[in-house]
Amino acid sequence: MKPFAFVFPGQGSQSVGMLDGWGDHPQVLAAVAEASDALNEDIGALIKNGPKEALALTTNTQPVMLVAGVAAYRVWMTEVGVAPAAVAGHSLGEYSALVASGVLTLAQAAPLVRFRAAAMQEAVPVGMGAMAAILGMDALKVIAICAEVTETFGENSAEVVEAVNFNDPGQTVIAGSKAAVEQACVALKAQGAKRALPLPVSAPFHSSLMKPAAVKLKDQLDATEFAVPQIPVINNIDVSVEQDPVRIRDALVRQAFGPVRWVECVQALQARGLSTLVECGPGKVLAGMTKRIAADMQGLALFDAASLAEVKTSLLEA
């Protein structure tokens, strides 16, 4: 089997019934039970029945996406048994990657991501922050225009907008205060962006407005025992592989209020000689981005029994 990387999706890929395609696979049931015990809540019922609105609450989305990614990984390891050469995760997905690499157990990670979600939501009141996807503009130009817009509010203003997710060469997500994001969308379109799409999120994730959340998260991370990774994990904030648990914790703290450098993460995986990325968990968002980041890389998706067979076949054929 040719070498490959597993990448784990973040918020936005959740859907009601997203684990149904695995049937009653013992590894999926075990992952759901482990997370449910850790959170003292029936996560399986929430995933299976929703409602969609409950699943979309960030305090629910983060743990259910963690569970879905880890469950898919465990099924792969049970059914196929070939470990990825490296792992990475988009935003929240980095926690799934850390579980896959043995740094955290699922029972440790589930309460951590729920705490992270709550801290992020508390950092900026609902309705005060915003995010938008900017399509068809170079990332450096997006950064520059966001800086110009922030400056227009004055030196000591709480209004801020920043580029926070570098998803692919033609898609950069911005975040910040609602007024600044709205003004930036107008400016970006006026200066050549094809589209500026407001995102249905409840907080300006990965912006500097999340620093209060990071302070709280640091205490939780410091109180959690981290193991040395068994598989290289490329992190979002530095696009680096860390072995020292202290440095892994620090990267997670900074990730909360720093950008997701996904384009560079994919390029770093490619630089390790990996030509296939397998998105491990619901949806095909990261698999779709892969080709747009690196034209000669292959993006596959692993989210149910049928896709597992397809991924296995594809990796064996090469």
PDB file of N, CA, C and O in Angstrom, residues 90 134-140 142 165-173 260-264 266-267 285-294:
ATOM      1  N   HIS A  90      -7.859  20.105  10.346  1.00  0.00           N
ATOM      2  CA  HIS A  90      -8.230  21.504  10.106  1.00  0.00           C
ATOM      3  C   HIS A  90      -8.911  22.048  11.357  1.00  0.00           C
ATOM      4  O   HIS A  90      -9.988  21.607  11.738  1.00  0.00           O
ATOM      5  N   ILE A 134     -13.840  34.429   1.599  1.00  0.00           N
ATOM      6  CA  ILE A 134     -13.492  35.293   0.478  1.00  0.00           C
ATOM      7  C   ILE A 134     -12.973  34.416  -0.657  1.00  0.00           C
ATOM      8  O   ILE A 134     -11.980  33.699  -0.495  1.00  0.00           O
ATOM      9  N   LEU A 135     -13.648  34.475  -1.798  1.00  0.00           N
ATOM     10  CA  LEU A 135     -13.321  33.599  -2.925  1.00  0.00           C
ATOM     11  C   LEU A 135     -12.706  34.403  -4.065  1.00  0.00           C
ATOM     12  O   LEU A 135     -13.123  35.525  -4.354  1.00  0.00           O
ATOM     13  N   GLY A 136     -11.697  33.801  -4.693  1.00  0.00           N
ATOM     14  CA  GLY A 136     -11.136  34.382  -5.903  1.00  0.00           C
ATOM     15  C   GLY A 136     -10.210  35.552  -5.680  1.00  0.00           C
ATOM     16  O   GLY A 136     -10.128  36.441  -6.537  1.00  0.00           O
ATOM     17  N   MET A 137      -9.508  35.566  -4.560  1.00  0.00           N
ATOM     18  CA  MET A 137      -8.521  36.618  -4.319  1.00  0.00           C
ATOM     19  C   MET A 137      -7.303  36.028  -3.635  1.00  0.00           C
ATOM     20  O   MET A 137      -7.423  35.166  -2.759  1.00  0.00           O
ATOM     21  N   ASP A 138      -6.120  36.507  -4.026  1.00  0.00           N
ATOM     22  CA  ASP A 138      -4.869  36.060  -3.414  1.00  0.00           C
ATOM     23  C   ASP A 138      -4.870  36.341  -1.911  1.00  0.00           C
ATOM     24  O   ASP A 138      -5.306  37.416  -1.472  1.00  0.00           O
ATOM     25  N   ALA A 139      -4.378  35.390  -1.135  1.00  0.00           N
ATOM     26  CA  ALA A 139      -4.412  35.505   0.329  1.00  0.00           C
ATOM     27  C   ALA A 139      -3.664  36.735   0.830  1.00  0.00           C
ATOM     28  O   ALA A 139      -4.113  37.398   1.781  1.00  0.00           O
ATOM     29  N   LEU A 140      -2.539  37.067   0.223  1.00  0.00           N
ATOM     30  CA  LEU A 140      -1.764  38.237   0.681  1.00  0.00           C
ATOM     31  C   LEU A 140      -2.550  39.530   0.490  1.00  0.00           C
ATOM     32  O   LEU A 140      -2.465  40.448   1.314  1.00  0.00           O
ATOM     33  N   VAL A 142      -5.864  39.684   0.583  1.00  0.00           N
ATOM     34  CA  VAL A 142      -6.906  39.637   1.624  1.00  0.00           C
ATOM     35  C   VAL A 142      -6.338  40.149   2.949  1.00  0.00           C
ATOM     36  O   VAL A 142      -6.961  40.964   3.641  1.00  0.00           O
ATOM     37  N   ASN A 165      -8.351  31.664   8.065  1.00  0.00           N
ATOM     38  CA  ASN A 165      -8.259  30.306   7.505  1.00  0.00           C
ATOM     39  C   ASN A 165      -7.765  30.410   6.070  1.00  0.00           C
ATOM     40  O   ASN A 165      -8.463  30.968   5.217  1.00  0.00           O
ATOM     41  N   PHE A 166      -6.587  29.849   5.813  1.00  0.00           N
ATOM     42  CA  PHE A 166      -6.061  29.819   4.445  1.00  0.00           C
ATOM     43  C   PHE A 166      -6.360  28.437   3.884  1.00  0.00           C
ATOM     44  O   PHE A 166      -5.576  27.504   4.001  1.00  0.00           O
ATOM     45  N   ASN A 167      -7.560  28.303   3.294  1.00  0.00           N
ATOM     46  CA  ASN A 167      -8.094  26.982   2.954  1.00  0.00           C
ATOM     47  C   ASN A 167      -7.555  26.416   1.642  1.00  0.00           C
ATOM     48  O   ASN A 167      -7.257  25.238   1.541  1.00  0.00           O
ATOM     49  N   ASP A 168      -7.497  27.261   0.620  1.00  0.00           N
ATOM     50  CA  ASP A 168      -6.873  26.878  -0.639  1.00  0.00           C
ATOM     51  C   ASP A 168      -6.468  28.178  -1.332  1.00  0.00           C
ATOM     52  O   ASP A 168      -6.787  29.261  -0.826  1.00  0.00           O
ATOM     53  N   PRO A 169      -5.753  28.111  -2.441  1.00  0.00           N
ATOM     54  CA  PRO A 169      -5.229  29.348  -3.032  1.00  0.00           C
ATOM     55  C   PRO A 169      -6.297  30.382  -3.387  1.00  0.00           C
ATOM     56  O   PRO A 169      -6.002  31.570  -3.477  1.00  0.00           O
ATOM     57  N   GLY A 170      -7.536  29.927  -3.584  1.00  0.00           N
ATOM     58  CA  GLY A 170      -8.604  30.855  -3.954  1.00  0.00           C
ATOM     59  C   GLY A 170      -9.640  31.072  -2.883  1.00  0.00           C
ATOM     60  O   GLY A 170     -10.679  31.691  -3.132  1.00  0.00           O
ATOM     61  N   GLN A 171      -9.390  30.554  -1.678  1.00  0.00           N
ATOM     62  CA  GLN A 171     -10.375  30.713  -0.601  1.00  0.00           C
ATOM     63  C   GLN A 171      -9.684  31.028   0.721  1.00  0.00           C
ATOM     64  O   GLN A 171      -8.924  30.220   1.250  1.00  0.00           O
ATOM     65  N   THR A 172      -9.964  32.219   1.228  1.00  0.00           N
ATOM     66  CA  THR A 172      -9.447  32.638   2.527  1.00  0.00           C
ATOM     67  C   THR A 172     -10.630  33.079   3.377  1.00  0.00           C
ATOM     68  O   THR A 172     -11.497  33.818   2.903  1.00  0.00           O
ATOM     69  N   VAL A 173     -10.675  32.616   4.608  1.00  0.00           N
ATOM     70  CA  VAL A 173     -11.753  33.005   5.523  1.00  0.00           C
ATOM     71  C   VAL A 173     -11.274  34.140   6.411  1.00  0.00           C
ATOM     72  O   VAL A 173     -10.143  34.102   6.919  1.00  0.00           O
ATOM     73  N   VAL A 260      -5.492  29.201  10.661  1.00  0.00           N
ATOM     74  CA  VAL A 260      -5.349  27.821  10.183  1.00  0.00           C
ATOM     75  C   VAL A 260      -4.637  27.891   8.838  1.00  0.00           C
ATOM     76  O   VAL A 260      -5.218  28.330   7.838  1.00  0.00           O
ATOM     77  N   ARG A 261      -3.384  27.453   8.803  1.00  0.00           N
ATOM     78  CA  ARG A 261      -2.551  27.571   7.589  1.00  0.00           C
ATOM     79  C   ARG A 261      -2.673  26.274   6.768  1.00  0.00           C
ATOM     80  O   ARG A 261      -1.702  25.552   6.562  1.00  0.00           O
ATOM     81  N   TRP A 262      -3.894  26.012   6.296  1.00  0.00           N
ATOM     82  CA  TRP A 262      -4.159  24.703   5.693  1.00  0.00           C
ATOM     83  C   TRP A 262      -3.401  24.486   4.390  1.00  0.00           C
ATOM     84  O   TRP A 262      -2.930  23.383   4.109  1.00  0.00           O
ATOM     85  N   VAL A 263      -3.298  25.529   3.567  1.00  0.00           N
ATOM     86  CA  VAL A 263      -2.550  25.393   2.309  1.00  0.00           C
ATOM     87  C   VAL A 263      -1.140  24.891   2.603  1.00  0.00           C
ATOM     88  O   VAL A 263      -0.648  23.939   1.969  1.00  0.00           O
ATOM     89  N   GLU A 264      -0.497  25.493   3.591  1.00  0.00           N
ATOM     90  CA  GLU A 264       0.872  25.099   3.937  1.00  0.00           C
ATOM     91  C   GLU A 264       0.926  23.714   4.584  1.00  0.00           C
ATOM     92  O   GLU A 264       1.907  22.982   4.400  1.00  0.00           O
ATOM     93  N   VAL A 266      -0.982  21.137   3.790  1.00  0.00           N
ATOM     94  CA  VAL A 266      -1.034  20.186   2.670  1.00  0.00           C
ATOM     95  C   VAL A 266       0.306  20.168   1.935  1.00  0.00           C
ATOM     96  O   VAL A 266       0.827  19.099   1.577  1.00  0.00           O
ATOM     97  N   GLN A 267       0.881  21.329   1.726  1.00  0.00           N
ATOM     98  CA  GLN A 267       2.191  21.397   1.062  1.00  0.00           C
ATOM     99  C   GLN A 267       3.266  20.698   1.890  1.00  0.00           C
ATOM    100  O   GLN A 267       4.168  20.057   1.339  1.00  0.00           O
ATOM    101  N   VAL A 285     -14.800  17.975   2.297  1.00  0.00           N
ATOM    102  CA  VAL A 285     -14.300  19.344   2.151  1.00  0.00           C
ATOM    103  C   VAL A 285     -12.788  19.368   1.952  1.00  0.00           C
ATOM    104  O   VAL A 285     -12.269  19.988   1.018  1.00  0.00           O
ATOM    105  N   LEU A 286     -12.062  18.689   2.824  1.00  0.00           N
ATOM    106  CA  LEU A 286     -10.600  18.703   2.748  1.00  0.00           C
ATOM    107  C   LEU A 286     -10.103  17.932   1.533  1.00  0.00           C
ATOM    108  O   LEU A 286      -9.125  18.323   0.892  1.00  0.00           O
ATOM    109  N   ALA A 287     -10.789  16.837   1.202  1.00  0.00           N
ATOM    110  CA  ALA A 287     -10.420  16.064   0.003  1.00  0.00           C
ATOM    111  C   ALA A 287     -10.549  16.948  -1.238  1.00  0.00           C
ATOM    112  O   ALA A 287      -9.694  16.924  -2.131  1.00  0.00           O
ATOM    113  N   GLY A 288     -11.602  17.759  -1.286  1.00  0.00           N
ATOM    114  CA  GLY A 288     -11.816  18.648  -2.418  1.00  0.00           C
ATOM    115  C   GLY A 288     -10.770  19.747  -2.503  1.00  0.00           C
ATOM    116  O   GLY A 288     -10.365  20.152  -3.599  1.00  0.00           O
ATOM    117  N   MET A 289     -10.337  20.254  -1.355  1.00  0.00           N
ATOM    118  CA  MET A 289      -9.330  21.319  -1.336  1.00  0.00           C
ATOM    119  C   MET A 289      -7.967  20.828  -1.822  1.00  0.00           C
ATOM    120  O   MET A 289      -7.174  21.608  -2.357  1.00  0.00           O
ATOM    121  N   THR A 290      -7.699  19.544  -1.637  1.00  0.00           N
ATOM    122  CA  THR A 290      -6.362  19.005  -1.903  1.00  0.00           C
ATOM    123  C   THR A 290      -5.891  19.310  -3.317  1.00  0.00           C
ATOM    124  O   THR A 290      -4.791  19.822  -3.523  1.00  0.00           O
ATOM    125  N   LYS A 291      -6.731  18.993  -4.308  1.00  0.00           N
ATOM    126  CA  LYS A 291      -6.363  19.226  -5.713  1.00  0.00           C
ATOM    127  C   LYS A 291      -6.119  20.703  -6.008  1.00  0.00           C
ATOM    128  O   LYS A 291      -5.288  21.057  -6.841  1.00  0.00           O
ATOM    129  N   ARG A 292      -6.894  21.585  -5.330  1.00  0.00           N
ATOM    130  CA  ARG A 292      -6.744  23.018  -5.586  1.00  0.00           C
ATOM    131  C   ARG A 292      -5.454  23.565  -4.956  1.00  0.00           C
ATOM    132  O   ARG A 292      -4.940  24.593  -5.382  1.00  0.00           O
ATOM    133  N   ILE A 293      -4.958  22.863  -3.953  1.00  0.00           N
ATOM    134  CA  ILE A 293      -3.709  23.278  -3.303  1.00  0.00           C
ATOM    135  C   ILE A 293      -2.507  22.702  -4.049  1.00  0.00           C
ATOM    136  O   ILE A 293      -1.520  23.393  -4.296  1.00  0.00           O
ATOM    137  N   ALA A 294      -2.599  21.412  -4.374  1.00  0.00           N
ATOM    138  CA  ALA A 294      -1.492  20.718  -5.041  1.00  0.00           C
ATOM    139  C   ALA A 294      -2.087  19.834  -6.139  1.00  0.00           C
ATOM    140  O   ALA A 294      -2.658  18.775  -5.849  1.00  0.00           O
TER     141      ALA A 294
END
